[in-house]
CSV table of N, CA and C in Angstrom, one decimal:
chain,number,residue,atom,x,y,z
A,3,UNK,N,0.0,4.5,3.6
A,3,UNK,CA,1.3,4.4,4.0
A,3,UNK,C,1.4,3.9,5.5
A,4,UNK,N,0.6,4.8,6.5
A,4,UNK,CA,0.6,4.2,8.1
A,4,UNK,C,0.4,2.5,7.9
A,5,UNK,N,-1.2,1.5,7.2
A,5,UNK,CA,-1.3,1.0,7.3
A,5,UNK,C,0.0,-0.2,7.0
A,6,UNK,N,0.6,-0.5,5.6
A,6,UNK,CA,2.0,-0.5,5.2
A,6,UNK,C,3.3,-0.7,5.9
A,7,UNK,N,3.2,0.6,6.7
A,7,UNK,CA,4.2,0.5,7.6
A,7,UNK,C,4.6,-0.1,8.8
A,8,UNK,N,2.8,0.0,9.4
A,8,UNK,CA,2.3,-1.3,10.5
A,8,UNK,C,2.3,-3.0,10.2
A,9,UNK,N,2.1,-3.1,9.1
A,9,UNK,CA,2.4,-4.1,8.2
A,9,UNK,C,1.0,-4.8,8.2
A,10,UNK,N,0.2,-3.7,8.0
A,10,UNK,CA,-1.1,-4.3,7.9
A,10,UNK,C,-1.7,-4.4,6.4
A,11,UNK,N,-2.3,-5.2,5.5
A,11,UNK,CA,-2.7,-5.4,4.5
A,11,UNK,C,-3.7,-4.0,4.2
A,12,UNK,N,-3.3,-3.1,2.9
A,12,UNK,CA,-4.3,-2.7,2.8
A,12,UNK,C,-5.3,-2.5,1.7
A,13,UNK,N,-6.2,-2.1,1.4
A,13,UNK,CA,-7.9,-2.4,1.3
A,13,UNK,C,-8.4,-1.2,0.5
A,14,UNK,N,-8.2,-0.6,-0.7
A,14,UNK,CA,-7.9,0.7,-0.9
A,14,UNK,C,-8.5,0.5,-2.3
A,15,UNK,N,-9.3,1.9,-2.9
A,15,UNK,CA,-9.6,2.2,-4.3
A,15,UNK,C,-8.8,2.4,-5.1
A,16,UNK,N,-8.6,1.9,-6.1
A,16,UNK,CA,-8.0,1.5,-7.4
A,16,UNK,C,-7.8,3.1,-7.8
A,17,UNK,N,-7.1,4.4,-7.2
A,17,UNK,CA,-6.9,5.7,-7.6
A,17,UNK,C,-5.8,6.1,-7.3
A,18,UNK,N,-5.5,7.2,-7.5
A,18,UNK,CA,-4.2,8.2,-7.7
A,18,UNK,C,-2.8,7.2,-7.2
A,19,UNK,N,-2.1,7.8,-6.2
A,19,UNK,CA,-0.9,7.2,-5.9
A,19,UNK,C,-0.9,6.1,-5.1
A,20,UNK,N,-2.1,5.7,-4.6
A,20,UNK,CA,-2.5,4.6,-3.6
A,20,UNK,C,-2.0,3.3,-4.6
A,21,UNK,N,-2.5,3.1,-6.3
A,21,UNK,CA,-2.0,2.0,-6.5
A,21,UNK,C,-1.0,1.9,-7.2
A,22,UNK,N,0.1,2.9,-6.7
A,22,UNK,CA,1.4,2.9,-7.2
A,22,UNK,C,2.1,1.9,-6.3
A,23,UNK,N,1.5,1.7,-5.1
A,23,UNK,CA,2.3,1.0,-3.8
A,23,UNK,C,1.8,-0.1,-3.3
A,24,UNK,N,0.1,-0.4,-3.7
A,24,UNK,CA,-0.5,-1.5,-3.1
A,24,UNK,C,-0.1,-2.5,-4.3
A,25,UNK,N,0.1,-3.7,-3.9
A,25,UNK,CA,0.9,-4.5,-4.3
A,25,UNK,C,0.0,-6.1,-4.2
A,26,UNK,N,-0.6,-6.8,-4.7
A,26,UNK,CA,-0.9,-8.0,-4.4
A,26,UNK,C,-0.7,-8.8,-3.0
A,27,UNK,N,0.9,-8.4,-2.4
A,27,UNK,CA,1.4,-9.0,-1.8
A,27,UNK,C,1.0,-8.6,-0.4
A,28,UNK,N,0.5,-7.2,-1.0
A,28,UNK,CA,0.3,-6.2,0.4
A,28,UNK,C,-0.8,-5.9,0.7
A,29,UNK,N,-1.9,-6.0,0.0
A,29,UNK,CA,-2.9,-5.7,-0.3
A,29,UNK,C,-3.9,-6.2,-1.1
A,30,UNK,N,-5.2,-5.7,-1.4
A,30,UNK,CA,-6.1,-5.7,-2.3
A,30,UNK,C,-6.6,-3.8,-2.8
A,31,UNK,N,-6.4,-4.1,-4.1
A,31,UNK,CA,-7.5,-2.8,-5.5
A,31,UNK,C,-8.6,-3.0,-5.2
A,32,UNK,N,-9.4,-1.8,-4.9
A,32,UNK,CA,-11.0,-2.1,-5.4
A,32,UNK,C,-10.7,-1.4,-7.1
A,33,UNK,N,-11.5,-2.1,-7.8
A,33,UNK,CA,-11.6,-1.5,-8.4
A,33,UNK,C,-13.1,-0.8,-8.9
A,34,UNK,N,-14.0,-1.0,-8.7
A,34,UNK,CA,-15.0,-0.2,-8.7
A,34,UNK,C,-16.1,0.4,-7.9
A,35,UNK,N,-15.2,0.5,-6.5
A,35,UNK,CA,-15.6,1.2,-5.5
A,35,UNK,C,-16.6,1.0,-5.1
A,36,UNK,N,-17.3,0.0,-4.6
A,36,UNK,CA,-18.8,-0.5,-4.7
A,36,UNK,C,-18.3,-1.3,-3.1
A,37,UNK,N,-19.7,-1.0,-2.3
A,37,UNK,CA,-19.6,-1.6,-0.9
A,37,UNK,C,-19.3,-3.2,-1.0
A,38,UNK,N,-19.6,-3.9,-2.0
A,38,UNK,CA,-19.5,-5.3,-2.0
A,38,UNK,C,-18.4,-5.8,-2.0
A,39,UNK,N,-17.7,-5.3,-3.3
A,39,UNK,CA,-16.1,-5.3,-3.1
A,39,UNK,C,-15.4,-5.0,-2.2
A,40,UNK,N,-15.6,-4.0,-1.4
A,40,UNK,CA,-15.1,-3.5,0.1
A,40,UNK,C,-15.1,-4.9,0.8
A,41,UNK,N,-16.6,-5.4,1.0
A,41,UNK,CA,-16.7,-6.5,2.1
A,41,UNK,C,-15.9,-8.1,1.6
A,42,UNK,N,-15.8,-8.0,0.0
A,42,UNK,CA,-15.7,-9.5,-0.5
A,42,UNK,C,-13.5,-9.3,0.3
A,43,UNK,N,-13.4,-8.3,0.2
A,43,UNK,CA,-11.9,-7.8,0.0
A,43,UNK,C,-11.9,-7.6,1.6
A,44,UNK,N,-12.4,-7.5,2.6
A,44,UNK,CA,-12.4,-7.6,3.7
A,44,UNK,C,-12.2,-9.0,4.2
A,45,UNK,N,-13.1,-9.9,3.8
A,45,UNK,CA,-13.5,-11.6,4.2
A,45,UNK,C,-12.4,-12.0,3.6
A,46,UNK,N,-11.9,-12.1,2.4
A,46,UNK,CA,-10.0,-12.0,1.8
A,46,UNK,C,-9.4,-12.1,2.9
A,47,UNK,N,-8.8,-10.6,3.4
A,47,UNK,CA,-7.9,-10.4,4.0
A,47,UNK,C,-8.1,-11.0,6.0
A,48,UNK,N,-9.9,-11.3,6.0
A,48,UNK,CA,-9.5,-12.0,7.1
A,48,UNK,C,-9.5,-13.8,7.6
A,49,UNK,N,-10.0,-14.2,6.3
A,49,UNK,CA,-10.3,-15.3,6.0
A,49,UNK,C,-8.8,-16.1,5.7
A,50,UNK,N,-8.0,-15.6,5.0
A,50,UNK,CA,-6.7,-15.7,4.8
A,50,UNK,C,-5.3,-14.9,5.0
A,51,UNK,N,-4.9,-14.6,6.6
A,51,UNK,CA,-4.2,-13.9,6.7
A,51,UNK,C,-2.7,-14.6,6.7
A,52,UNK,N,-2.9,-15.8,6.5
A,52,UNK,CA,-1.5,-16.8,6.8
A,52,UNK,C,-0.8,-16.5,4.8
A,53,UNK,N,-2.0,-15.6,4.3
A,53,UNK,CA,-1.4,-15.3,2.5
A,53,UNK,C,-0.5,-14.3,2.8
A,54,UNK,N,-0.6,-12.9,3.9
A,54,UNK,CA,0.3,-11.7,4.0
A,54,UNK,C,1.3,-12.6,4.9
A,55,UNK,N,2.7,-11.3,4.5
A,55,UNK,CA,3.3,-11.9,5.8
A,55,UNK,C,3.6,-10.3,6.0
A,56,UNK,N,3.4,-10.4,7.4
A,56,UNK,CA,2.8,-8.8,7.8
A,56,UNK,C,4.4,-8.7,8.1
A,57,UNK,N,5.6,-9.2,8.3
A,57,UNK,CA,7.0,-8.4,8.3
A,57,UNK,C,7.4,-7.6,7.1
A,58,UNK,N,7.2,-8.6,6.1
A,58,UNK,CA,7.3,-7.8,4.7
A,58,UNK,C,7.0,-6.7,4.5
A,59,UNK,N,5.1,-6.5,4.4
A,59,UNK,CA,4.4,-5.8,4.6
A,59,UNK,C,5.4,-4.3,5.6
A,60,UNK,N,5.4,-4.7,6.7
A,60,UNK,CA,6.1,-3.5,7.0
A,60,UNK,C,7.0,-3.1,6.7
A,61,UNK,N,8.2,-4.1,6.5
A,61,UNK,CA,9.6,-3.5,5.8
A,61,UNK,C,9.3,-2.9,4.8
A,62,UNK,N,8.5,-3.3,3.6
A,62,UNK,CA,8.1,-2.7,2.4
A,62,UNK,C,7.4,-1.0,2.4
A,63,UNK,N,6.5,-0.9,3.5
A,63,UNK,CA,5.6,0.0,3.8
A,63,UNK,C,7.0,1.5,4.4
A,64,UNK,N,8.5,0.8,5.1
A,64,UNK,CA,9.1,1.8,6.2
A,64,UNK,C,10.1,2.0,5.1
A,65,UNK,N,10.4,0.8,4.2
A,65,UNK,CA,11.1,1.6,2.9
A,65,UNK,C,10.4,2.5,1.9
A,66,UNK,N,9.5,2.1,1.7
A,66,UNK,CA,8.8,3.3,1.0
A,66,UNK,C,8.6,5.1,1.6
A,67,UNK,N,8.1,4.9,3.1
A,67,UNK,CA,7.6,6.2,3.5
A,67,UNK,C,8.1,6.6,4.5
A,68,UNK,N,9.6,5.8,4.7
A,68,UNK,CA,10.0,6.6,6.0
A,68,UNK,C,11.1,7.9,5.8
A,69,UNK,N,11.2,8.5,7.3
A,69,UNK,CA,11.5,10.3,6.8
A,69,UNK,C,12.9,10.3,5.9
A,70,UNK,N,13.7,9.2,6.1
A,70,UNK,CA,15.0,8.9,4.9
A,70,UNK,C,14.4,8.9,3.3
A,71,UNK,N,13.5,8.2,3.2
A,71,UNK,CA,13.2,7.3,2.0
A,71,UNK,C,12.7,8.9,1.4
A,72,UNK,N,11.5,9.1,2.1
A,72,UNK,CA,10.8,10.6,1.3
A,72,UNK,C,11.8,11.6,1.2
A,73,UNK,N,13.0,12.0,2.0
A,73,UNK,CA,13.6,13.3,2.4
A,73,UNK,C,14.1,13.0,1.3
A,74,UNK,N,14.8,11.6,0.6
A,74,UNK,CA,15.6,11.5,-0.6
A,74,UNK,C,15.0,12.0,-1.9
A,75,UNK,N,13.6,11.0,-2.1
A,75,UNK,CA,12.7,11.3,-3.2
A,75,UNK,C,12.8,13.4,-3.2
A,76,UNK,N,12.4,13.7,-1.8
A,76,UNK,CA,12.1,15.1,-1.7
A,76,UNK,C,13.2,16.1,-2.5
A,77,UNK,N,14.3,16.0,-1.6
A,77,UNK,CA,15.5,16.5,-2.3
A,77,UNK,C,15.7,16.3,-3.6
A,78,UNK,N,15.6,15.4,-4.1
A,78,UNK,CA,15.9,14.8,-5.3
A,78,UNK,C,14.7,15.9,-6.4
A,79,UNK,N,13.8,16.3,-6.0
A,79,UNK,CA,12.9,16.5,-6.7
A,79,UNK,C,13.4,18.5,-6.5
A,80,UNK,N,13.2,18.2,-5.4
A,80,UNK,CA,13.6,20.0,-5.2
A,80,UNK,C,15.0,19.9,-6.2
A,81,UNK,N,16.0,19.4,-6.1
A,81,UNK,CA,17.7,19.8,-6.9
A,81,UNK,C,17.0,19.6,-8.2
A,82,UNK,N,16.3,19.1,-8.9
A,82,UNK,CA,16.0,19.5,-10.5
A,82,UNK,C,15.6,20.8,-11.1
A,83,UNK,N,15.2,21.6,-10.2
A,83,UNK,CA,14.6,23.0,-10.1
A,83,UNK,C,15.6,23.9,-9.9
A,84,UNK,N,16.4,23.3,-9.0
A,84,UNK,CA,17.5,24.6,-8.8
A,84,UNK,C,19.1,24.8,-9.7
């Protein structure tokens, strides 16, 4: 989410809620967690940074996780219970 927010590309294993949000556009999946992929997905993101456009990236990252955006999801999730 920080990374996202800063509008930095991020670099992350193919698990839980991480690839609900990384996005092609935003990022790279490992998907099999192995140091090579780490590095091949590093030289990616620095070999070609003119592919992100890191404004997006942020807007994308402060709609998703900012204290509006979550307090909504939050609420929203609390009022089903009550």
């Amino acid at each position: 989410a920080e990374s996202l927010c800063c509008g930095t590309p991020v670099i992350a294993s193919n698990v839980g809620g991480i690839k609900e949000y990384v996005t092609p556009e935003c990022g790279i999946m490992i998907n099999n967690n192995k140091i090579n992929e780490f590095e091949t997905a590093i030289k990616f993101v620095i070999n070609n940074s003119n592919y992100y456009n890191y404004n997006k990236i942020s807007d994308y990252g402060i709609n998703k996780f900012s204290l509006s955006s979550v307090g909504k999801i939050y609420s929203k999730t609390i009022h089903k219970y009550i």
